[in-house]
Amino acid sequence: MSAVELEPSLELKAKAGELVDSLKGTSLFLVGMNGPMKTKLGMVLADALGYCYFDCDNLVEEAAGGAGPARDFRERDEKGFRESETEVLRQLSSMARLVVCAGDGASQGVTNLSYLRYGISVWVDVPVDIIADEKLKDGVQFPNAQDPLDAFDEAVTELARQYEKMKGGYATADATVSLLKVATKLGYVEVGDVTPEDMALEVLREIEKLTRMKKMMEDAARPF
């Protein structure tokens, strides 16, 4: 994203400013199906909060020697690839003031979920057809497809399969922000009109609810 696209609006800056002290440096972990919206959302949130941004998949790729070797590694040894994801998550969970765009498998398994508990996890719920369209535009290849329509159908089928496998883990997140619900809330005719900043504001509102609830519970636990 360009510097202009990352520049938060006054509304987003104000909301982030209201929350940053109550967060006390707590990191945010974005989980859900990988796609441009999740990535851009993470960057916008990090910029608004004055946090550092990390993408788990990028870190795994760097450790593997690049995107190509990482893809080969995943195809050759899925278990080893997931263990690399877990190690990256372990290292990031020990740090503060981060916005982490977690990989597809970040919310799968007891170990990964325990690392997410070191921060606040948010499920970024984006429809699989939108993710499929974004992946095709980014040049992701689906070798069995004979034409663009076949490629789209194949992408949707594959992503839907992954979604069904992983949605139980995603649902354990502390909060959920749905692209469809944000579009409806804002009165957008097209779901594609929702911006990363729209999503960022909704994430901050959800975090505000969590911090308010935590304070109420802490106050209720204090002796008279």
mmCIF file of C-alpha atoms in Angstrom:
data_model
loop_
_atom_site.group_PDB
_atom_site.id
_atom_site.type_symbol
_atom_site.label_atom_id
_atom_site.label_comp_id
_atom_site.label_asym_id
_atom_site.label_seq_id
_atom_site.Cartn_x
_atom_site.Cartn_y
_atom_site.Cartn_z
ATOM 1 C CA MET A 1 0.000 0.000 0.000
ATOM 2 C CA SER A 2 1.145 3.559 -0.668
ATOM 3 C CA ALA A 3 1.832 6.072 2.099
ATOM 4 C CA VAL A 4 -1.343 7.922 1.080
ATOM 5 C CA GLU A 5 -3.453 4.754 1.384
ATOM 6 C CA LEU A 6 -1.957 4.045 4.809
ATOM 7 C CA GLU A 7 -2.571 7.544 6.184
ATOM 8 C CA PRO A 8 -5.406 7.088 8.695
ATOM 9 C CA SER A 9 -8.345 9.485 8.759
ATOM 10 C CA LEU A 10 -9.011 11.760 11.705
ATOM 11 C CA GLU A 11 -11.799 9.433 12.862
ATOM 12 C CA LEU A 12 -9.526 6.409 12.840
ATOM 13 C CA LYS A 13 -6.711 8.326 14.548
ATOM 14 C CA ALA A 14 -9.117 9.520 17.248
ATOM 15 C CA LYS A 15 -10.483 6.036 17.920
ATOM 16 C CA ALA A 16 -6.986 4.563 18.043
ATOM 17 C CA GLY A 17 -5.898 7.345 20.392
ATOM 18 C CA GLU A 18 -8.777 6.552 22.741
ATOM 19 C CA LEU A 19 -7.757 2.890 22.931
ATOM 20 C CA VAL A 20 -3.993 2.865 22.850
ATOM 21 C CA ASP A 21 -3.527 3.535 26.581
ATOM 22 C CA SER A 22 -6.060 0.911 27.654
ATOM 23 C CA LEU A 23 -4.402 -1.649 25.382
ATOM 24 C CA LYS A 24 -1.165 -1.214 27.371
ATOM 25 C CA GLY A 25 0.896 -2.517 24.458
ATOM 26 C CA THR A 26 -1.196 -5.646 23.945
ATOM 27 C CA SER A 27 -0.597 -7.085 20.474
ATOM 28 C CA LEU A 28 -3.372 -7.781 17.966
ATOM 29 C CA PHE A 29 -3.520 -11.029 15.986
ATOM 30 C CA LEU A 30 -5.633 -11.059 12.817
ATOM 31 C CA VAL A 31 -6.814 -14.557 11.902
ATOM 32 C CA GLY A 32 -8.903 -15.834 9.022
ATOM 33 C CA MET A 33 -8.473 -16.739 5.373
ATOM 34 C CA ASN A 34 -5.475 -14.993 3.830
ATOM 35 C CA GLY A 35 -6.238 -12.229 1.355
ATOM 36 C CA PRO A 36 -5.491 -8.600 0.510
ATOM 37 C CA MET A 37 -8.178 -7.216 2.845
ATOM 38 C CA LYS A 38 -6.664 -8.907 5.888
ATOM 39 C CA THR A 39 -3.179 -7.744 4.926
ATOM 40 C CA LYS A 40 -4.199 -4.131 4.261
ATOM 41 C CA LEU A 41 -6.296 -4.055 7.427
ATOM 42 C CA GLY A 42 -3.278 -5.114 9.480
ATOM 43 C CA MET A 43 -1.125 -2.376 7.987
ATOM 44 C CA VAL A 44 -3.781 0.300 8.560
ATOM 45 C CA LEU A 45 -4.295 -0.769 12.190
ATOM 46 C CA ALA A 46 -0.564 -0.805 12.898
ATOM 47 C CA ASP A 47 -0.152 2.676 11.461
ATOM 48 C CA ALA A 48 -3.124 4.084 13.412
ATOM 49 C CA LEU A 49 -2.006 2.585 16.737
ATOM 50 C CA GLY A 50 1.705 3.262 16.285
ATOM 51 C CA TYR A 51 2.373 -0.493 16.386
ATOM 52 C CA CYS A 52 4.784 -2.582 14.309
ATOM 53 C CA TYR A 53 3.293 -4.790 11.603
ATOM 54 C CA PHE A 54 4.296 -8.381 10.873
ATOM 55 C CA ASP A 55 2.951 -10.908 8.382
ATOM 56 C CA CYS A 56 3.529 -14.493 9.544
ATOM 57 C CA ASP A 57 3.511 -15.910 6.009
ATOM 58 C CA ASN A 58 6.185 -13.431 4.916
ATOM 59 C CA LEU A 59 8.375 -14.427 7.855
ATOM 60 C CA VAL A 60 7.966 -18.131 7.024
ATOM 61 C CA GLU A 61 8.814 -17.368 3.397
ATOM 62 C CA GLU A 62 11.943 -15.478 4.413
ATOM 63 C CA ALA A 63 13.060 -18.384 6.579
ATOM 64 C CA ALA A 64 12.484 -20.791 3.669
ATOM 65 C CA GLY A 65 14.436 -18.640 1.210
ATOM 66 C CA GLY A 66 11.584 -16.943 -0.644
ATOM 67 C CA ALA A 67 8.020 -17.445 -1.863
ATOM 68 C CA GLY A 68 8.914 -20.229 -4.314
ATOM 69 C CA PRO A 69 10.892 -22.359 -1.845
ATOM 70 C CA ALA A 70 8.201 -21.778 0.816
ATOM 71 C CA ARG A 71 5.505 -23.007 -1.581
ATOM 72 C CA ASP A 72 7.590 -26.082 -2.422
ATOM 73 C CA PHE A 73 8.212 -26.655 1.296
ATOM 74 C CA ARG A 74 4.485 -26.538 2.017
ATOM 75 C CA GLU A 75 3.652 -28.953 -0.811
ATOM 76 C CA ARG A 76 6.446 -31.330 0.181
ATOM 77 C CA ASP A 77 6.054 -31.214 3.959
ATOM 78 C CA GLU A 78 2.764 -29.738 5.199
ATOM 79 C CA LYS A 79 3.512 -30.749 8.799
ATOM 80 C CA GLY A 80 6.934 -29.080 8.723
ATOM 81 C CA PHE A 81 5.446 -25.929 7.194
ATOM 82 C CA ARG A 82 2.836 -25.720 9.959
ATOM 83 C CA GLU A 83 5.554 -26.176 12.568
ATOM 84 C CA SER A 84 7.392 -23.206 11.035
ATOM 85 C CA GLU A 85 4.185 -21.167 11.333
ATOM 86 C CA THR A 86 3.929 -22.150 14.993
ATOM 87 C CA GLU A 87 7.535 -21.130 15.673
ATOM 88 C CA VAL A 88 6.972 -17.717 14.077
ATOM 89 C CA LEU A 89 3.818 -17.279 16.156
ATOM 90 C CA ARG A 90 5.707 -18.278 19.318
ATOM 91 C CA GLN A 91 8.369 -15.642 18.752
ATOM 92 C CA LEU A 92 5.860 -12.888 17.940
ATOM 93 C CA SER A 93 3.668 -13.739 20.937
ATOM 94 C CA SER A 94 6.513 -12.782 23.286
ATOM 95 C CA MET A 95 6.593 -9.230 21.886
ATOM 96 C CA ALA A 96 4.353 -6.217 22.539
ATOM 97 C CA ARG A 97 2.825 -3.462 20.399
ATOM 98 C CA LEU A 98 2.433 -5.585 17.282
ATOM 99 C CA VAL A 99 -0.300 -6.090 14.726
ATOM 100 C CA VAL A 100 0.230 -9.598 13.371
ATOM 101 C CA CYS A 101 -1.395 -10.855 10.200
ATOM 102 C CA ALA A 102 -1.440 -14.530 11.161
ATOM 103 C CA GLY A 103 -1.288 -17.391 8.667
ATOM 104 C CA ASP A 104 -4.172 -19.662 7.695
ATOM 105 C CA GLY A 105 -3.224 -22.222 10.338
ATOM 106 C CA ALA A 106 -2.602 -19.816 13.215
ATOM 107 C CA SER A 107 -5.857 -20.652 14.998
ATOM 108 C CA GLN A 108 -5.529 -24.408 14.499
ATOM 109 C CA GLY A 109 -4.284 -26.548 17.370
ATOM 110 C CA VAL A 110 -3.895 -26.041 21.103
ATOM 111 C CA THR A 111 -0.322 -24.713 20.864
ATOM 112 C CA ASN A 112 -1.142 -21.991 18.356
ATOM 113 C CA LEU A 113 -4.257 -20.962 20.251
ATOM 114 C CA SER A 114 -2.215 -20.633 23.441
ATOM 115 C CA TYR A 115 0.123 -18.173 21.692
ATOM 116 C CA LEU A 116 -2.834 -16.114 20.453
ATOM 117 C CA ARG A 117 -3.913 -15.714 24.076
ATOM 118 C CA TYR A 118 -0.897 -13.446 24.622
ATOM 119 C CA GLY A 119 -2.745 -10.784 22.649
ATOM 120 C CA ILE A 120 -6.196 -9.981 21.299
ATOM 121 C CA SER A 121 -7.270 -12.129 18.364
ATOM 122 C CA VAL A 122 -9.695 -10.882 15.714
ATOM 123 C CA TRP A 123 -11.298 -13.048 13.041
ATOM 124 C CA VAL A 124 -11.375 -11.078 9.788
ATOM 125 C CA ASP A 125 -14.271 -12.830 8.053
ATOM 126 C CA VAL A 126 -14.229 -12.257 4.278
ATOM 127 C CA PRO A 127 -16.461 -14.276 1.864
ATOM 128 C CA VAL A 128 -14.525 -16.923 -0.072
ATOM 129 C CA ASP A 129 -15.757 -15.656 -3.442
ATOM 130 C CA ILE A 130 -14.163 -12.276 -2.778
ATOM 131 C CA ILE A 131 -10.894 -13.899 -1.682
ATOM 132 C CA ALA A 132 -10.974 -16.123 -4.788
ATOM 133 C CA ASP A 133 -11.387 -13.105 -7.053
ATOM 134 C CA GLU A 134 -8.523 -11.301 -5.283
ATOM 135 C CA LYS A 135 -6.208 -14.298 -5.617
ATOM 136 C CA LEU A 136 -6.906 -14.632 -9.343
ATOM 137 C CA LYS A 137 -6.215 -10.928 -9.834
ATOM 138 C CA ASP A 138 -2.917 -11.421 -8.001
ATOM 139 C CA GLY A 139 -1.952 -14.113 -10.507
ATOM 140 C CA VAL A 140 -2.500 -17.223 -8.396
ATOM 141 C CA GLN A 141 -2.636 -20.180 -10.791
ATOM 142 C CA PHE A 142 -5.208 -22.986 -10.715
ATOM 143 C CA PRO A 143 -3.794 -25.525 -13.205
ATOM 144 C CA ASN A 144 -6.959 -27.574 -13.739
ATOM 145 C CA ALA A 145 -8.978 -24.617 -15.002
ATOM 146 C CA GLN A 146 -9.557 -24.278 -18.742
ATOM 147 C CA ASP A 147 -10.860 -20.684 -18.789
ATOM 148 C CA PRO A 148 -11.276 -17.742 -16.355
ATOM 149 C CA LEU A 149 -14.712 -18.916 -15.212
ATOM 150 C CA ASP A 150 -13.335 -22.370 -14.440
ATOM 151 C CA ALA A 151 -10.470 -20.782 -12.520
ATOM 152 C CA PHE A 152 -12.885 -18.777 -10.382
ATOM 153 C CA ASP A 153 -15.086 -21.810 -9.659
ATOM 154 C CA GLU A 154 -12.045 -23.894 -8.771
ATOM 155 C CA ALA A 155 -10.693 -21.183 -6.478
ATOM 156 C CA VAL A 156 -14.038 -20.829 -4.678
ATOM 157 C CA THR A 157 -14.319 -24.607 -4.227
ATOM 158 C CA GLU A 158 -10.803 -24.909 -2.816
ATOM 159 C CA LEU A 159 -11.165 -21.914 -0.496
ATOM 160 C CA ALA A 160 -14.582 -23.098 0.697
ATOM 161 C CA ARG A 161 -13.017 -26.441 1.604
ATOM 162 C CA GLN A 162 -10.284 -24.692 3.586
ATOM 163 C CA TYR A 163 -12.839 -22.416 5.254
ATOM 164 C CA GLU A 164 -14.962 -25.334 6.460
ATOM 165 C CA LYS A 165 -11.848 -27.009 7.852
ATOM 166 C CA MET A 166 -10.604 -23.959 9.717
ATOM 167 C CA LYS A 167 -13.677 -21.925 10.701
ATOM 168 C CA GLY A 168 -13.957 -23.668 14.082
ATOM 169 C CA GLY A 169 -10.533 -22.329 15.031
ATOM 170 C CA TYR A 170 -11.289 -18.880 13.658
ATOM 171 C CA ALA A 171 -14.450 -18.748 15.776
ATOM 172 C CA THR A 172 -12.365 -18.974 18.972
ATOM 173 C CA ALA A 173 -11.038 -15.442 18.340
ATOM 174 C CA ASP A 174 -11.797 -12.766 20.908
ATOM 175 C CA ALA A 175 -13.751 -10.770 18.324
ATOM 176 C CA THR A 176 -15.100 -11.167 14.802
ATOM 177 C CA VAL A 177 -15.310 -8.490 12.120
ATOM 178 C CA SER A 178 -17.315 -9.518 9.063
ATOM 179 C CA LEU A 179 -16.882 -7.769 5.722
ATOM 180 C CA LEU A 180 -20.527 -8.452 4.853
ATOM 181 C CA LYS A 181 -21.793 -7.026 8.143
ATOM 182 C CA VAL A 182 -19.629 -3.913 7.818
ATOM 183 C CA ALA A 183 -20.967 -3.342 4.288
ATOM 184 C CA THR A 184 -24.558 -3.663 5.540
ATOM 185 C CA LYS A 185 -23.918 -1.430 8.547
ATOM 186 C CA LEU A 186 -22.473 1.320 6.361
ATOM 187 C CA GLY A 187 -25.187 0.985 3.713
ATOM 188 C CA TYR A 188 -22.860 0.019 0.887
ATOM 189 C CA VAL A 189 -24.528 -1.483 -2.172
ATOM 190 C CA GLU A 190 -21.360 -3.328 -3.167
ATOM 191 C CA VAL A 191 -19.355 -5.327 -0.633
ATOM 192 C CA GLY A 192 -16.250 -4.337 -2.563
ATOM 193 C CA ASP A 193 -16.799 -0.718 -1.497
ATOM 194 C CA VAL A 194 -15.724 -1.560 2.058
ATOM 195 C CA THR A 195 -12.255 -0.161 2.687
ATOM 196 C CA PRO A 196 -9.523 -1.416 5.041
ATOM 197 C CA GLU A 197 -10.138 1.730 7.098
ATOM 198 C CA ASP A 198 -13.844 0.837 7.439
ATOM 199 C CA MET A 199 -12.762 -2.558 8.736
ATOM 200 C CA ALA A 200 -10.127 -1.008 11.014
ATOM 201 C CA LEU A 201 -12.709 1.214 12.692
ATOM 202 C CA GLU A 202 -14.931 -1.811 13.300
ATOM 203 C CA VAL A 203 -11.983 -3.752 14.756
ATOM 204 C CA LEU A 204 -11.234 -0.900 17.156
ATOM 205 C CA ARG A 205 -14.885 -0.721 18.207
ATOM 206 C CA GLU A 206 -14.839 -4.452 18.978
ATOM 207 C CA ILE A 207 -11.619 -4.070 20.952
ATOM 208 C CA GLU A 208 -13.178 -1.163 22.845
ATOM 209 C CA LYS A 209 -16.020 -3.471 23.910
ATOM 210 C CA LEU A 210 -13.514 -6.086 25.088
ATOM 211 C CA THR A 211 -11.450 -3.615 27.111
ATOM 212 C CA ARG A 212 -14.593 -2.131 28.657
ATOM 213 C CA MET A 213 -15.808 -5.602 29.661
ATOM 214 C CA LYS A 214 -12.402 -6.489 31.101
ATOM 215 C CA LYS A 215 -12.424 -3.332 33.233
ATOM 216 C CA MET A 216 -15.925 -4.097 34.496
ATOM 217 C CA MET A 217 -14.837 -7.592 35.507
ATOM 218 C CA GLU A 218 -11.743 -6.247 37.253
ATOM 219 C CA ASP A 219 -13.811 -3.654 39.119
ATOM 220 C CA ALA A 220 -16.334 -6.310 40.144
ATOM 221 C CA ALA A 221 -13.539 -8.482 41.547
ATOM 222 C CA ARG A 222 -12.173 -5.733 43.817
ATOM 223 C CA PRO A 223 -13.034 -6.043 47.536
ATOM 224 C CA PHE A 224 -15.166 -3.332 49.165
#
